[in-house]
GROMACS .gro file of C-alpha atoms in nm:
model
  226
    1ASP     CA    1  29.200  19.758  -5.434
    2GLY     CA    2  29.236  19.934  -5.096
    3MET     CA    3  29.290  19.801  -4.745
    4GLY     CA    4  29.044  19.533  -4.631
    5ASN     CA    5  28.700  19.694  -4.587
    6LEU     CA    6  28.829  20.033  -4.710
    7ARG     CA    7  28.828  20.074  -5.089
    8ILE     CA    8  28.908  20.371  -5.310
    9THR     CA    9  28.662  20.431  -5.596
   10GLU     CA   10  28.598  20.705  -5.849
   11LYS     CA   11  28.340  20.864  -5.613
   12GLY     CA   12  28.563  20.852  -5.304
   13LEU     CA   13  28.616  20.605  -5.022
   14LYS     CA   14  28.391  20.303  -4.975
   15LEU     CA   15  28.367  20.123  -4.641
   16GLU     CA   16  28.221  19.776  -4.606
   17GLY     CA   17  28.061  19.683  -4.272
   18ASP     CA   18  28.099  19.876  -3.945
   19SER     CA   19  28.361  20.149  -3.923
   20GLU     CA   20  28.524  20.323  -3.628
   21PHE     CA   21  28.722  20.647  -3.642
   22LEU     CA   22  28.944  20.739  -3.349
   23GLN     CA   23  29.018  21.088  -3.481
   24PRO     CA   24  28.797  21.351  -3.653
   25LEU     CA   25  28.667  21.262  -4.000
   26TYR     CA   26  28.634  21.537  -4.259
   27ALA     CA   27  28.415  21.462  -4.560
   28LYS     CA   28  28.194  21.654  -4.799
   29GLU     CA   29  27.924  21.385  -4.804
   30ILE     CA   30  27.849  21.066  -4.610
   31GLN     CA   31  27.591  20.827  -4.751
   32SER     CA   32  27.486  20.467  -4.708
   33ARG     CA   33  27.469  20.198  -4.973
   34PRO     CA   34  27.157  20.214  -5.195
   35GLY     CA   35  26.864  20.060  -5.013
   36ASN     CA   36  27.037  20.055  -4.672
   37ALA     CA   37  27.002  20.284  -4.374
   38LEU     CA   38  27.279  20.505  -4.235
   39TYR     CA   39  27.348  20.470  -3.860
   40PHE     CA   40  27.550  20.692  -3.627
   41LYS     CA   41  27.631  20.518  -3.299
   42SER     CA   42  27.792  20.668  -2.991
   43ALA     CA   43  27.835  20.567  -2.627
   44ARG     CA   44  27.744  20.922  -2.513
   45ASN     CA   45  27.596  21.155  -2.772
   46VAL     CA   46  27.603  21.254  -3.138
   47THR     CA   47  27.657  21.623  -3.213
   48VAL     CA   48  27.611  21.794  -3.550
   49ASN     CA   49  27.756  22.146  -3.585
   50ILE     CA   50  27.715  22.395  -3.870
   51LEU     CA   51  28.006  22.642  -3.874
   52ASN     CA   52  28.073  22.965  -4.058
   53GLU     CA   53  28.398  23.073  -4.219
   54GLN     CA   54  28.533  23.181  -3.880
   55THR     CA   55  28.454  22.833  -3.737
   56LYS     CA   56  28.181  22.982  -3.521
   57VAL     CA   57  27.887  22.751  -3.448
   58LEU     CA   58  27.572  22.872  -3.625
   59THR     CA   59  27.341  22.577  -3.556
   60GLN     CA   60  27.389  22.270  -3.342
   61LEU     CA   61  27.204  21.943  -3.293
   62ILE     CA   62  27.287  21.725  -2.992
   63THR     CA   63  27.131  21.381  -2.941
   64GLY     CA   64  27.220  21.252  -2.598
   65PRO     CA   65  27.103  20.975  -2.364
   66LYS     CA   66  26.858  21.208  -2.186
   67ALA     CA   67  26.744  21.460  -2.446
   68VAL     CA   68  26.765  21.587  -2.803
   69GLU     CA   69  26.871  21.952  -2.813
   70ALA     CA   70  26.874  22.189  -3.109
   71TYR     CA   71  27.036  22.534  -3.111
   72GLY     CA   72  26.977  22.789  -3.383
   73LYS     CA   73  26.786  23.100  -3.485
   74LYS     CA   74  26.486  22.903  -3.614
   75PHE     CA   75  26.355  22.545  -3.603
   76GLU     CA   76  26.121  22.414  -3.874
   77VAL     CA   77  25.944  22.086  -3.948
   78LYS     CA   78  25.798  22.040  -4.297
   79THR     CA   79  25.625  21.767  -4.494
   80VAL     CA   80  25.776  21.604  -4.801
   81SER     CA   81  25.584  21.848  -5.021
   82GLY     CA   82  25.727  22.146  -4.831
   83LYS     CA   83  25.424  22.238  -4.619
   84LEU     CA   84  25.514  22.388  -4.283
   85LEU     CA   85  25.406  22.175  -3.987
   86PHE     CA   86  25.593  22.341  -3.700
   87SER     CA   87  25.834  22.631  -3.655
   88ALA     CA   88  25.985  22.809  -3.355
   89ASP     CA   89  26.204  23.118  -3.313
   90ASN     CA   90  26.254  23.396  -3.059
   91ASN     CA   91  25.929  23.571  -3.156
   92GLU     CA   92  25.671  23.294  -3.193
   93VAL     CA   93  25.591  22.925  -3.227
   94VAL     CA   94  25.379  22.830  -3.529
   95VAL     CA   95  25.183  22.507  -3.572
   96GLY     CA   96  25.095  22.475  -3.939
   97ALA     CA   97  24.903  22.146  -3.920
   98GLU     CA   98  24.528  22.142  -3.972
   99ARG     CA   99  24.470  22.040  -3.610
  100LEU     CA  100  24.669  22.058  -3.286
  101ARG     CA  101  24.573  21.769  -3.056
  102VAL     CA  102  24.686  21.756  -2.692
  103LEU     CA  103  24.640  21.408  -2.544
  104GLY     CA  104  24.739  21.487  -2.184
  105ALA     CA  105  24.474  21.437  -1.917
  106GLU     CA  106  24.529  21.788  -1.777
  107GLY     CA  107  24.483  21.957  -2.116
  108THR     CA  108  24.682  22.264  -2.217
  109VAL     CA  109  24.818  22.529  -1.980
  110PHE     CA  110  24.869  22.890  -2.094
  111PRO     CA  111  25.036  23.096  -1.815
  112LYS     CA  112  24.973  23.428  -1.994
  113SER     CA  113  24.706  23.460  -2.262
  114ILE     CA  114  24.579  23.283  -2.575
  115GLU     CA  115  24.471  23.457  -2.896
  116THR     CA  116  24.242  23.267  -3.134
  117PRO     CA  117  23.939  23.341  -3.352
  118ASN     CA  118  23.759  23.020  -3.258
  119VAL     CA  119  23.750  22.777  -2.964
  120ARG     CA  120  23.544  22.460  -3.015
  121ALA     CA  121  23.528  22.104  -2.892
  122ASP     CA  122  23.538  21.782  -3.091
  123PRO     CA  123  23.204  21.664  -3.236
  124PHE     CA  124  22.971  21.529  -2.964
  125LYS     CA  125  23.214  21.644  -2.692
  126GLU     CA  126  23.169  21.911  -2.425
  127LEU     CA  127  23.362  22.238  -2.431
  128ARG     CA  128  23.463  22.365  -2.087
  129LEU     CA  129  23.645  22.689  -2.008
  130GLU     CA  130  23.742  22.678  -1.643
  131SER     CA  131  23.966  22.874  -1.406
  132PRO     CA  132  23.989  22.682  -1.073
  133THR     CA  133  24.182  22.944  -0.873
  134ARG     CA  134  24.177  23.269  -1.074
  135SER     CA  135  23.946  23.465  -1.301
  136LEU     CA  136  23.864  23.381  -1.664
  137VAL     CA  137  23.864  23.677  -1.906
  138MET     CA  138  23.751  23.672  -2.270
  139GLU     CA  139  23.803  23.991  -2.470
  140ALA     CA  140  23.745  24.088  -2.832
  141PRO     CA  141  23.728  24.432  -2.998
  142LYS     CA  142  23.416  24.335  -3.196
  143GLY     CA  143  23.239  24.113  -2.945
  144VAL     CA  144  23.249  23.764  -2.799
  145GLU     CA  145  22.999  23.505  -2.922
  146ILE     CA  146  22.918  23.187  -2.727
  147ASN     CA  147  22.707  22.941  -2.922
  148ALA     CA  148  22.582  22.591  -2.835
  149GLU     CA  149  22.391  22.462  -3.138
  150ALA     CA  150  22.293  22.119  -3.004
  151GLY     CA  151  22.303  22.140  -2.627
  152ASN     CA  152  22.294  22.349  -2.313
  153MET     CA  153  22.525  22.628  -2.209
  154GLU     CA  154  22.616  22.673  -1.842
  155ALA     CA  155  22.815  22.944  -1.660
  156THR     CA  156  22.887  22.890  -1.290
  157CYS     CA  157  23.103  23.066  -1.033
  158ARG     CA  158  23.150  23.065  -0.655
  159THR     CA  159  23.088  23.430  -0.567
  160GLU     CA  160  22.960  23.669  -0.833
  161LEU     CA  161  22.856  23.644  -1.199
  162ARG     CA  162  22.840  23.982  -1.372
  163LEU     CA  163  22.699  24.071  -1.714
  164GLU     CA  164  22.807  24.422  -1.805
  165SER     CA  165  22.766  24.629  -2.121
  166LYS     CA  166  22.923  24.975  -2.113
  167ASP     CA  167  22.782  25.122  -2.435
  168GLY     CA  168  22.521  24.872  -2.551
  169GLU     CA  169  22.247  24.658  -2.401
  170ILE     CA  170  22.205  24.312  -2.251
  171LYS     CA  171  21.935  24.112  -2.427
  172LEU     CA  172  21.782  23.787  -2.298
  173ASP     CA  173  21.601  23.629  -2.592
  174ALA     CA  174  21.444  23.290  -2.516
  175ALA     CA  175  21.107  23.117  -2.517
  176LYS     CA  176  21.127  23.078  -2.138
  177ILE     CA  177  21.326  23.286  -1.890
  178LYS     CA  178  21.335  23.152  -1.532
  179LEU     CA  179  21.474  23.304  -1.214
  180PRO     CA  180  21.404  23.019  -0.969
  181ARG     CA  181  21.603  23.141  -0.667
  182LEU     CA  182  21.486  23.498  -0.626
  183PRO     CA  183  21.409  23.591  -0.263
  184HIS     CA  184  21.041  23.621  -0.164
  185GLY     CA  185  20.902  23.929   0.001
  186SER     CA  186  20.635  23.911   0.274
  187TYR     CA  187  20.267  23.973   0.206
  188THR     CA  188  19.980  24.101   0.416
  189PRO     CA  189  19.737  23.831   0.528
  190THR     CA  190  19.439  24.062   0.473
  191GLY     CA  191  19.532  24.144   0.118
  192THR     CA  192  19.402  23.968  -0.186
  193ARG     CA  193  19.627  23.669  -0.250
  194GLN     CA  194  19.693  23.549  -0.603
  195LYS     CA  195  19.900  23.268  -0.746
  196VAL     CA  196  20.113  23.509  -0.945
  197PHE     CA  197  20.403  23.726  -0.838
  198GLU     CA  198  20.550  24.053  -0.956
  199ILE     CA  199  20.922  24.119  -0.993
  200CYS     CA  200  21.044  24.414  -0.790
  201VAL     CA  201  21.370  24.601  -0.837
  202CYS     CA  202  21.557  24.762  -0.547
  203ALA     CA  203  21.755  25.079  -0.581
  204ASN     CA  204  22.077  24.878  -0.564
  205GLY     CA  205  21.960  24.662  -0.856
  206ARG     CA  206  21.858  24.355  -0.656
  207LEU     CA  207  21.551  24.165  -0.776
  208PHE     CA  208  21.294  23.994  -0.557
  209LEU     CA  209  20.947  23.843  -0.588
  210SER     CA  210  20.639  23.988  -0.426
  211GLN     CA  211  20.301  23.817  -0.424
  212ALA     CA  212  20.081  24.023  -0.648
  213GLY     CA  213  19.781  24.204  -0.507
  214THR     CA  214  19.522  24.437  -0.650
  215GLY     CA  215  19.799  24.697  -0.663
  216SER     CA  216  20.176  24.688  -0.649
  217THR     CA  217  20.308  24.521  -0.333
  218CYS     CA  218  20.676  24.609  -0.386
  219GLN     CA  219  20.661  24.900  -0.139
  220ILE     CA  220  20.570  24.682   0.157
  221ASN     CA  221  20.862  24.446   0.096
  222THR     CA  222  21.144  24.699   0.093
  223SER     CA  223  21.319  24.510   0.376
  224VAL     CA  224  21.448  24.267   0.113
  225CYS     CA  225  21.657  24.548  -0.037
  226LEU     CA  226  21.860  24.599   0.284
   0.00000   0.00000   0.00000
């Protein structure tokens, strides 16, 4: 019948209640009773090692009081049906879930770069791309598209905002185009004054407004271009 809580059966050894081993235990399989959970308890940590034929550690899992550490060539998390949810190796980290949600107040930090075909916010939420202390660069071999279907789009910076197209063109297509903060050139008191202005372009590319007259008044306001 065995010794107390230790019984010998056709399938191996059967332990009733809590068990404590003072020396290493070697077993092909350890399982709990049907319908009950299996617990491993330790005052320090629980370590699981996978060894090869030369007793060299291939993978290792350490659960300690401060952290859970896993060592191996690849780490994978899958659903019951076998769908990949998360994997990590030396080359890349893959998130296979339909959505990656970061709940931290500071968002997500990428020290280097991020590669993605689409960046969008949650429904009815704002999308903000911001670089507080450095520059923000968006590159794509076939173009970058910024689209706000149900709201405004705003781009702000502290010093200089540049729109540059090396081989193509820059097109402003809107029902209304406003340049509210263009500098105003001076006008001659004797000239014919109108309530409309003309947009003048300096040689350096700067734009300014000049009160329209019977002819072009850009020439008399060239001081704005200095």
